[in-house]
PDB file of C-alpha atoms in Angstrom:
ATOM      1  CA  UNK A   1      48.631  23.292 167.747  1.00 97.00           C
ATOM      2  CA  UNK A   2      50.128  25.765 165.261  1.00 98.00           C
ATOM      3  CA  UNK A   3      52.245  23.643 162.319  1.00 98.00           C
ATOM      4  CA  UNK A   4      54.562  25.452 160.928  1.00 98.00           C
ATOM      5  CA  UNK A   5      55.882  24.629 157.463  1.00 98.00           C
ATOM      6  CA  UNK A   6      58.922  25.435 155.706  1.00 98.00           C
ATOM      7  CA  UNK A   7      59.759  25.634 152.129  1.00 96.00           C
ATOM      8  CA  UNK A   8      61.590  24.165 150.224  1.00 97.00           C
ATOM      9  CA  UNK A   9      63.307  21.470 152.305  1.00 97.00           C
ATOM     10  CA  UNK A  10      66.918  21.587 150.164  1.00 98.00           C
ATOM     11  CA  UNK A  11      67.956  24.880 148.553  1.00 97.00           C
ATOM     12  CA  UNK A  12      71.296  25.007 146.257  1.00 96.00           C
ATOM     13  CA  UNK A  13      72.743  28.206 145.947  1.00 96.00           C
ATOM     14  CA  UNK A  14      75.824  29.411 144.286  1.00 95.00           C
ATOM     15  CA  UNK A  15      77.899  31.526 146.655  1.00 95.00           C
ATOM     16  CA  UNK A  16      76.929  35.341 146.097  1.00 95.00           C
ATOM     17  CA  UNK A  17      73.435  34.535 145.205  1.00 96.00           C
ATOM     18  CA  UNK A  18      70.111  35.393 147.034  1.00 97.00           C
ATOM     19  CA  UNK A  19      68.366  32.406 148.899  1.00 97.00           C
ATOM     20  CA  UNK A  20      64.495  33.097 149.805  1.00 98.00           C
ATOM     21  CA  UNK A  21      63.375  30.909 152.423  1.00 98.00           C
ATOM     22  CA  UNK A  22      59.468  30.324 153.184  1.00 98.00           C
ATOM     23  CA  UNK A  23      57.766  29.291 156.334  1.00 98.00           C
ATOM     24  CA  UNK A  24      54.105  29.143 156.727  1.00 98.00           C
ATOM     25  CA  UNK A  25      52.047  28.654 160.145  1.00 98.00           C
ATOM     26  CA  UNK A  26      48.674  27.173 160.028  1.00 98.00           C
ATOM     27  CA  UNK A  27      47.118  29.810 161.818  1.00 98.00           C
ATOM     28  CA  UNK A  28      47.960  33.441 162.315  1.00 98.00           C
ATOM     29  CA  UNK A  29      50.943  33.830 164.931  1.00 98.00           C
ATOM     30  CA  UNK A  30      51.005  37.493 164.610  1.00 97.00           C
ATOM     31  CA  UNK A  31      55.052  38.471 164.399  1.00 97.00           C
ATOM     32  CA  UNK A  32      56.011  36.273 166.855  1.00 98.00           C
ATOM     33  CA  UNK A  33      58.260  34.300 164.528  1.00 98.00           C
ATOM     34  CA  UNK A  34      61.987  33.370 164.900  1.00 98.00           C
ATOM     35  CA  UNK A  35      64.534  32.132 162.321  1.00 98.00           C
ATOM     36  CA  UNK A  36      67.643  30.292 163.566  1.00 98.00           C
ATOM     37  CA  UNK A  37      70.774  29.143 162.002  1.00 98.00           C
ATOM     38  CA  UNK A  38      72.298  25.634 162.596  1.00 98.00           C
ATOM     39  CA  UNK A  39      75.484  24.234 161.368  1.00 97.00           C
ATOM     40  CA  UNK A  40      76.391  20.406 162.012  1.00 94.00           C
ATOM     41  CA  UNK A  41      77.652  19.760 165.378  1.00 93.00           C
ATOM     42  CA  UNK A  42      76.796  23.534 166.709  1.00 96.00           C
ATOM     43  CA  UNK A  43      73.746  24.576 168.770  1.00 97.00           C
ATOM     44  CA  UNK A  44      71.035  27.009 167.225  1.00 97.00           C
ATOM     45  CA  UNK A  45      71.801  30.451 166.615  1.00 98.00           C
ATOM     46  CA  UNK A  46      68.989  33.151 166.761  1.00 98.00           C
ATOM     47  CA  UNK A  47      69.135  35.403 163.434  1.00 98.00           C
ATOM     48  CA  UNK A  48      65.444  37.155 163.223  1.00 98.00           C
ATOM     49  CA  UNK A  49      63.232  37.650 165.945  1.00 98.00           C
ATOM     50  CA  UNK A  50      59.635  39.061 165.909  1.00 98.00           C
ATOM     51  CA  UNK A  51      59.325  38.337 162.125  1.00 98.00           C
ATOM     52  CA  UNK A  52      61.686  40.939 160.924  1.00 98.00           C
ATOM     53  CA  UNK A  53      64.452  41.845 163.712  1.00 98.00           C
ATOM     54  CA  UNK A  54      68.084  40.853 163.152  1.00 98.00           C
ATOM     55  CA  UNK A  55      69.441  39.368 166.627  1.00 97.00           C
ATOM     56  CA  UNK A  56      72.600  41.240 167.690  1.00 95.00           C
ATOM     57  CA  UNK A  57      75.678  40.266 165.348  1.00 96.00           C
ATOM     58  CA  UNK A  58      73.702  39.137 162.436  1.00 97.00           C
ATOM     59  CA  UNK A  59      74.846  40.521 159.238  1.00 96.00           C
ATOM     60  CA  UNK A  60      72.472  42.981 156.880  1.00 97.00           C
ATOM     61  CA  UNK A  61      72.410  40.483 154.303  1.00 97.00           C
ATOM     62  CA  UNK A  62      69.764  38.879 156.338  1.00 98.00           C
ATOM     63  CA  UNK A  63      66.364  40.003 156.444  1.00 98.00           C
ATOM     64  CA  UNK A  64      63.252  38.552 157.754  1.00 98.00           C
ATOM     65  CA  UNK A  65      59.531  39.488 156.582  1.00 98.00           C
ATOM     66  CA  UNK A  66      56.125  38.597 156.864  1.00 98.00           C
ATOM     67  CA  UNK A  67      53.166  38.309 159.780  1.00 98.00           C
ATOM     68  CA  UNK A  68      50.202  36.446 160.487  1.00 98.00           C
ATOM     69  CA  UNK A  69      50.758  33.051 158.720  1.00 98.00           C
ATOM     70  CA  UNK A  70      53.278  33.609 155.868  1.00 98.00           C
ATOM     71  CA  UNK A  71      57.055  34.767 156.729  1.00 98.00           C
ATOM     72  CA  UNK A  72      60.297  34.675 154.552  1.00 98.00           C
ATOM     73  CA  UNK A  73      63.809  34.747 155.573  1.00 98.00           C
ATOM     74  CA  UNK A  74      66.149  36.253 152.467  1.00 98.00           C
ATOM     75  CA  UNK A  75      69.947  35.972 152.219  1.00 97.00           C
ATOM     76  CA  UNK A  76      70.698  38.816 149.761  1.00 95.00           C
ATOM     77  CA  UNK A  77      74.400  37.189 148.832  1.00 93.00           C
ATOM     78  CA  UNK A  78      75.370  34.139 150.249  1.00 95.00           C
ATOM     79  CA  UNK A  79      78.822  33.539 151.761  1.00 95.00           C
ATOM     80  CA  UNK A  80      80.206  30.258 152.777  1.00 93.00           C
ATOM     81  CA  UNK A  81      79.625  30.569 156.609  1.00 95.00           C
ATOM     82  CA  UNK A  82      75.835  30.710 155.888  1.00 96.00           C
ATOM     83  CA  UNK A  83      75.253  27.372 154.435  1.00 94.00           C
ATOM     84  CA  UNK A  84      73.563  25.738 157.072  1.00 97.00           C
ATOM     85  CA  UNK A  85      70.322  24.253 158.134  1.00 98.00           C
ATOM     86  CA  UNK A  86      67.735  27.176 158.998  1.00 98.00           C
ATOM     87  CA  UNK A  87      64.740  26.545 161.260  1.00 98.00           C
ATOM     88  CA  UNK A  88      61.994  29.044 161.830  1.00 98.00           C
ATOM     89  CA  UNK A  89      59.433  28.816 165.104  1.00 98.00           C
ATOM     90  CA  UNK A  90      56.421  30.487 166.448  1.00 98.00           C
ATOM     91  CA  UNK A  91      56.211  31.695 169.641  1.00 98.00           C
ATOM     92  CA  UNK A  92      52.541  33.229 170.103  1.00 97.00           C
ATOM     93  CA  UNK A  93      50.919  29.888 170.780  1.00 97.00           C
ATOM     94  CA  UNK A  94      51.409  26.769 173.321  1.00 97.00           C
ATOM     95  CA  UNK A  95      53.052  24.325 172.357  1.00 97.00           C
ATOM     96  CA  UNK A  96      55.858  26.465 170.656  1.00 98.00           C
ATOM     97  CA  UNK A  97      56.314  24.758 167.294  1.00 98.00           C
ATOM     98  CA  UNK A  98      59.397  24.600 164.879  1.00 98.00           C
ATOM     99  CA  UNK A  99      59.497  24.044 161.545  1.00 98.00           C
ATOM    100  CA  UNK A 100      60.884  21.019 159.915  1.00 98.00           C
ATOM    101  CA  UNK A 101      64.213  22.911 158.401  1.00 98.00           C
ATOM    102  CA  UNK A 102      65.451  24.238 155.262  1.00 98.00           C
ATOM    103  CA  UNK A 103      68.878  23.319 154.066  1.00 98.00           C
ATOM    104  CA  UNK A 104      70.787  25.762 152.080  1.00 97.00           C
ATOM    105  CA  UNK A 105      73.622  23.671 150.564  1.00 96.00           C
ATOM    106  CA  UNK A 106      76.224  24.860 147.838  1.00 91.00           C
ATOM    107  CA  UNK A 107      75.156  24.682 144.042  1.00 90.00           C
TER     108      UNK A 107
ATOM    109  CA  UNK B   1      80.277  36.079 178.674  1.00 93.00           C
ATOM    110  CA  UNK B   2      77.179  34.997 178.224  1.00 94.00           C
ATOM    111  CA  UNK B   3      76.867  31.091 178.296  1.00 96.00           C
ATOM    112  CA  UNK B   4      74.570  28.076 179.523  1.00 98.00           C
ATOM    113  CA  UNK B   5      76.170  24.842 180.013  1.00 98.00           C
ATOM    114  CA  UNK B   6      74.193  21.614 180.255  1.00 98.00           C
ATOM    115  CA  UNK B   7      74.833  18.580 181.933  1.00 98.00           C
ATOM    116  CA  UNK B   8      73.496  15.135 183.213  1.00 98.00           C
ATOM    117  CA  UNK B   9      72.988  13.405 179.876  1.00 97.00           C
ATOM    118  CA  UNK B  10      73.747   9.690 179.249  1.00 97.00           C
ATOM    119  CA  UNK B  11      72.868   6.366 178.903  1.00 98.00           C
ATOM    120  CA  UNK B  12      69.668   5.043 180.478  1.00 98.00           C
ATOM    121  CA  UNK B  13      67.422   2.150 179.894  1.00 97.00           C
ATOM    122  CA  UNK B  14      63.614   2.255 179.064  1.00 98.00           C
ATOM    123  CA  UNK B  15      61.705   3.492 181.570  1.00 98.00           C
ATOM    124  CA  UNK B  16      64.593   4.835 183.907  1.00 98.00           C
ATOM    125  CA  UNK B  17      65.074   8.288 185.154  1.00 98.00           C
ATOM    126  CA  UNK B  18      67.750  11.065 184.603  1.00 98.00           C
ATOM    127  CA  UNK B  19      68.067  14.728 185.869  1.00 98.00           C
ATOM    128  CA  UNK B  20      69.600  17.569 183.346  1.00 98.00           C
ATOM    129  CA  UNK B  21      70.994  20.689 184.721  1.00 98.00           C
ATOM    130  CA  UNK B  22      71.808  23.925 183.075  1.00 98.00           C
ATOM    131  CA  UNK B  23      74.053  26.259 184.409  1.00 98.00           C
ATOM    132  CA  UNK B  24      73.742  30.062 183.248  1.00 98.00           C
ATOM    133  CA  UNK B  25      76.250  33.000 183.612  1.00 97.00           C
ATOM    134  CA  UNK B  26      76.834  36.225 182.070  1.00 96.00           C
ATOM    135  CA  UNK B  27      73.216  37.519 181.989  1.00 95.00           C
ATOM    136  CA  UNK B  28      70.234  38.077 184.098  1.00 96.00           C
ATOM    137  CA  UNK B  29      69.414  34.552 184.975  1.00 97.00           C
ATOM    138  CA  UNK B  30      66.300  35.152 187.738  1.00 97.00           C
ATOM    139  CA  UNK B  31      64.822  37.385 185.192  1.00 97.00           C
ATOM    140  CA  UNK B  32      64.382  35.404 182.500  1.00 97.00           C
ATOM    141  CA  UNK B  33      62.294  32.551 180.931  1.00 98.00           C
ATOM    142  CA  UNK B  34      64.187  29.390 180.271  1.00 98.00           C
ATOM    143  CA  UNK B  35      63.504  26.538 178.148  1.00 98.00           C
ATOM    144  CA  UNK B  36      64.449  23.022 177.137  1.00 98.00           C
ATOM    145  CA  UNK B  37      64.688  22.509 173.208  1.00 98.00           C
ATOM    146  CA  UNK B  38      65.882  18.420 171.919  1.00 98.00           C
ATOM    147  CA  UNK B  39      66.489  17.271 168.683  1.00 98.00           C
ATOM    148  CA  UNK B  40      66.891  13.647 167.983  1.00 96.00           C
ATOM    149  CA  UNK B  41      69.604  12.504 165.864  1.00 92.00           C
ATOM    150  CA  UNK B  42      69.505  13.723 162.409  1.00 89.00           C
ATOM    151  CA  UNK B  43      66.101  15.431 163.182  1.00 93.00           C
ATOM    152  CA  UNK B  44      64.694  18.996 163.573  1.00 94.00           C
ATOM    153  CA  UNK B  45      64.423  20.808 167.004  1.00 97.00           C
ATOM    154  CA  UNK B  46      61.423  20.398 169.119  1.00 98.00           C
ATOM    155  CA  UNK B  47      60.676  22.178 172.120  1.00 98.00           C
ATOM    156  CA  UNK B  48      60.033  20.457 175.466  1.00 98.00           C
ATOM    157  CA  UNK B  49      59.564  22.948 178.410  1.00 98.00           C
ATOM    158  CA  UNK B  50      59.433  26.251 179.469  1.00 98.00           C
ATOM    159  CA  UNK B  51      59.745  28.027 183.044  1.00 98.00           C
ATOM    160  CA  UNK B  52      58.850  31.447 183.998  1.00 98.00           C
ATOM    161  CA  UNK B  53      61.492  33.731 185.658  1.00 97.00           C
ATOM    162  CA  UNK B  54      59.912  32.777 189.080  1.00 96.00           C
ATOM    163  CA  UNK B  55      58.853  29.427 188.355  1.00 96.00           C
ATOM    164  CA  UNK B  56      54.988  29.959 188.859  1.00 97.00           C
ATOM    165  CA  UNK B  57      54.198  28.906 185.592  1.00 97.00           C
ATOM    166  CA  UNK B  58      55.385  25.936 183.481  1.00 98.00           C
ATOM    167  CA  UNK B  59      54.611  24.515 179.977  1.00 98.00           C
ATOM    168  CA  UNK B  60      55.272  21.367 178.390  1.00 98.00           C
ATOM    169  CA  UNK B  61      54.782  19.296 174.998  1.00 98.00           C
ATOM    170  CA  UNK B  62      52.052  16.735 175.323  1.00 97.00           C
ATOM    171  CA  UNK B  63      54.543  13.774 174.819  1.00 97.00           C
ATOM    172  CA  UNK B  64      56.288  14.716 177.915  1.00 98.00           C
ATOM    173  CA  UNK B  65      53.576  15.822 180.159  1.00 98.00           C
ATOM    174  CA  UNK B  66      53.347  13.666 183.453  1.00 97.00           C
ATOM    175  CA  UNK B  67      56.681  12.350 182.987  1.00 98.00           C
ATOM    176  CA  UNK B  68      58.986  15.566 182.709  1.00 98.00           C
ATOM    177  CA  UNK B  69      59.250  18.196 185.206  1.00 98.00           C
ATOM    178  CA  UNK B  70      61.335  21.423 184.587  1.00 98.00           C
ATOM    179  CA  UNK B  71      62.561  23.712 187.350  1.00 98.00           C
ATOM    180  CA  UNK B  72      64.982  26.333 188.339  1.00 98.00           C
ATOM    181  CA  UNK B  73      67.114  27.632 191.275  1.00 97.00           C
ATOM    182  CA  UNK B  74      67.713  31.572 190.826  1.00 98.00           C
ATOM    183  CA  UNK B  75      69.893  31.485 193.780  1.00 97.00           C
ATOM    184  CA  UNK B  76      72.447  29.195 191.830  1.00 97.00           C
ATOM    185  CA  UNK B  77      71.501  30.355 188.272  1.00 98.00           C
ATOM    186  CA  UNK B  78      70.536  26.704 187.341  1.00 98.00           C
ATOM    187  CA  UNK B  79      68.004  25.164 185.276  1.00 98.00           C
ATOM    188  CA  UNK B  80      66.857  21.727 185.841  1.00 98.00           C
ATOM    189  CA  UNK B  81      64.635  19.002 183.717  1.00 98.00           C
ATOM    190  CA  UNK B  82      63.942  15.641 185.672  1.00 98.00           C
ATOM    191  CA  UNK B  83      62.992  12.972 183.174  1.00 98.00           C
ATOM    192  CA  UNK B  84      61.224   9.978 184.515  1.00 98.00           C
ATOM    193  CA  UNK B  85      59.582   7.093 182.540  1.00 98.00           C
ATOM    194  CA  UNK B  86      61.937   7.431 179.646  1.00 98.00           C
ATOM    195  CA  UNK B  87      61.196   6.241 176.146  1.00 98.00           C
ATOM    196  CA  UNK B  88      63.394   5.475 173.281  1.00 97.00           C
ATOM    197  CA  UNK B  89      61.803   8.630 171.288  1.00 97.00           C
ATOM    198  CA  UNK B  90      63.024  10.946 174.094  1.00 98.00           C
ATOM    199  CA  UNK B  91      66.910   9.749 172.631  1.00 98.00           C
ATOM    200  CA  UNK B  92      68.247  13.536 171.670  1.00 98.00           C
ATOM    201  CA  UNK B  93      70.514  16.318 172.443  1.00 98.00           C
ATOM    202  CA  UNK B  94      68.944  18.504 175.083  1.00 98.00           C
ATOM    203  CA  UNK B  95      69.605  22.227 174.591  1.00 98.00           C
ATOM    204  CA  UNK B  96      69.014  24.721 177.480  1.00 98.00           C
ATOM    205  CA  UNK B  97      67.659  28.123 175.762  1.00 98.00           C
ATOM    206  CA  UNK B  98      67.261  31.836 177.268  1.00 97.00           C
ATOM    207  CA  UNK B  99      64.150  33.012 176.213  1.00 92.00           C
ATOM    208  CA  UNK B 100      62.926  36.632 175.478  1.00 87.00           C
ATOM    209  CA  UNK B 101      60.233  35.800 173.335  1.00 90.00           C
ATOM    210  CA  UNK B 102      62.415  33.711 170.974  1.00 94.00           C
ATOM    211  CA  UNK B 103      65.387  31.889 172.134  1.00 93.00           C
ATOM    212  CA  UNK B 104      68.297  33.994 172.265  1.00 92.00           C
ATOM    213  CA  UNK B 105      70.828  32.120 173.921  1.00 96.00           C
ATOM    214  CA  UNK B 106      71.469  28.415 173.287  1.00 98.00           C
ATOM    215  CA  UNK B 107      73.801  26.074 175.110  1.00 98.00           C
ATOM    216  CA  UNK B 108      75.801  23.311 173.129  1.00 97.00           C
ATOM    217  CA  UNK B 109      73.501  20.391 174.687  1.00 98.00           C
ATOM    218  CA  UNK B 110      73.762  17.196 176.644  1.00 98.00           C
ATOM    219  CA  UNK B 111      73.102  13.810 174.992  1.00 98.00           C
ATOM    220  CA  UNK B 112      70.514  11.618 176.529  1.00 98.00           C
ATOM    221  CA  UNK B 113      70.377   7.926 175.198  1.00 98.00           C
ATOM    222  CA  UNK B 114      67.623   5.599 175.761  1.00 98.00           C
ATOM    223  CA  UNK B 115      68.520   2.112 174.859  1.00 96.00           C
ATOM    224  CA  UNK B 116      68.657  -1.567 176.771  1.00 95.00           C
TER     225      UNK B 116
END
């Protein structure tokens, strides 16, 4: 099983600042890595797929990078609506696995 | 409007059974791989099961193998999850999702509680 580890668990950021979230896979997943955003009481929403492709309707302030085992989600300038929990997930191997999540909170 | 709507959740005793359903609309359901993902209260996301477009391939997380069965009815745009021998650790919100590699569309979920 591919273990996916996210860091940090919690990220405290001021509005307008940059946030950088990390995701590491225990073995190579090529570029088959997605990022999801989840707000309280809501279903997850896809942000990035194939490691660096923004999903439909996602603003350019979100960017993804990486391949193999190391991945990064960057939010260039945090808006109020961006404070949420972010999960990464690999879909290169069975079973599909998620990271434990990074909570981005207001500093 | 592209939409997934789950139903069938509820309170069940340990050892019991439950059948979840997911109705898809606004997209080519019969040409989409479909998935169930669950989230225990206050916890993260866990992939549960995936089925290929025509139902010919099915994949499960180890913890549900032999207890859960994923199926689909493309004529009705419906995805199902038959859950047997339920355990307390199966308590979660169950979301269905449309695959395109990643999970591009999610339903709001249905709550399953396993308790005596």
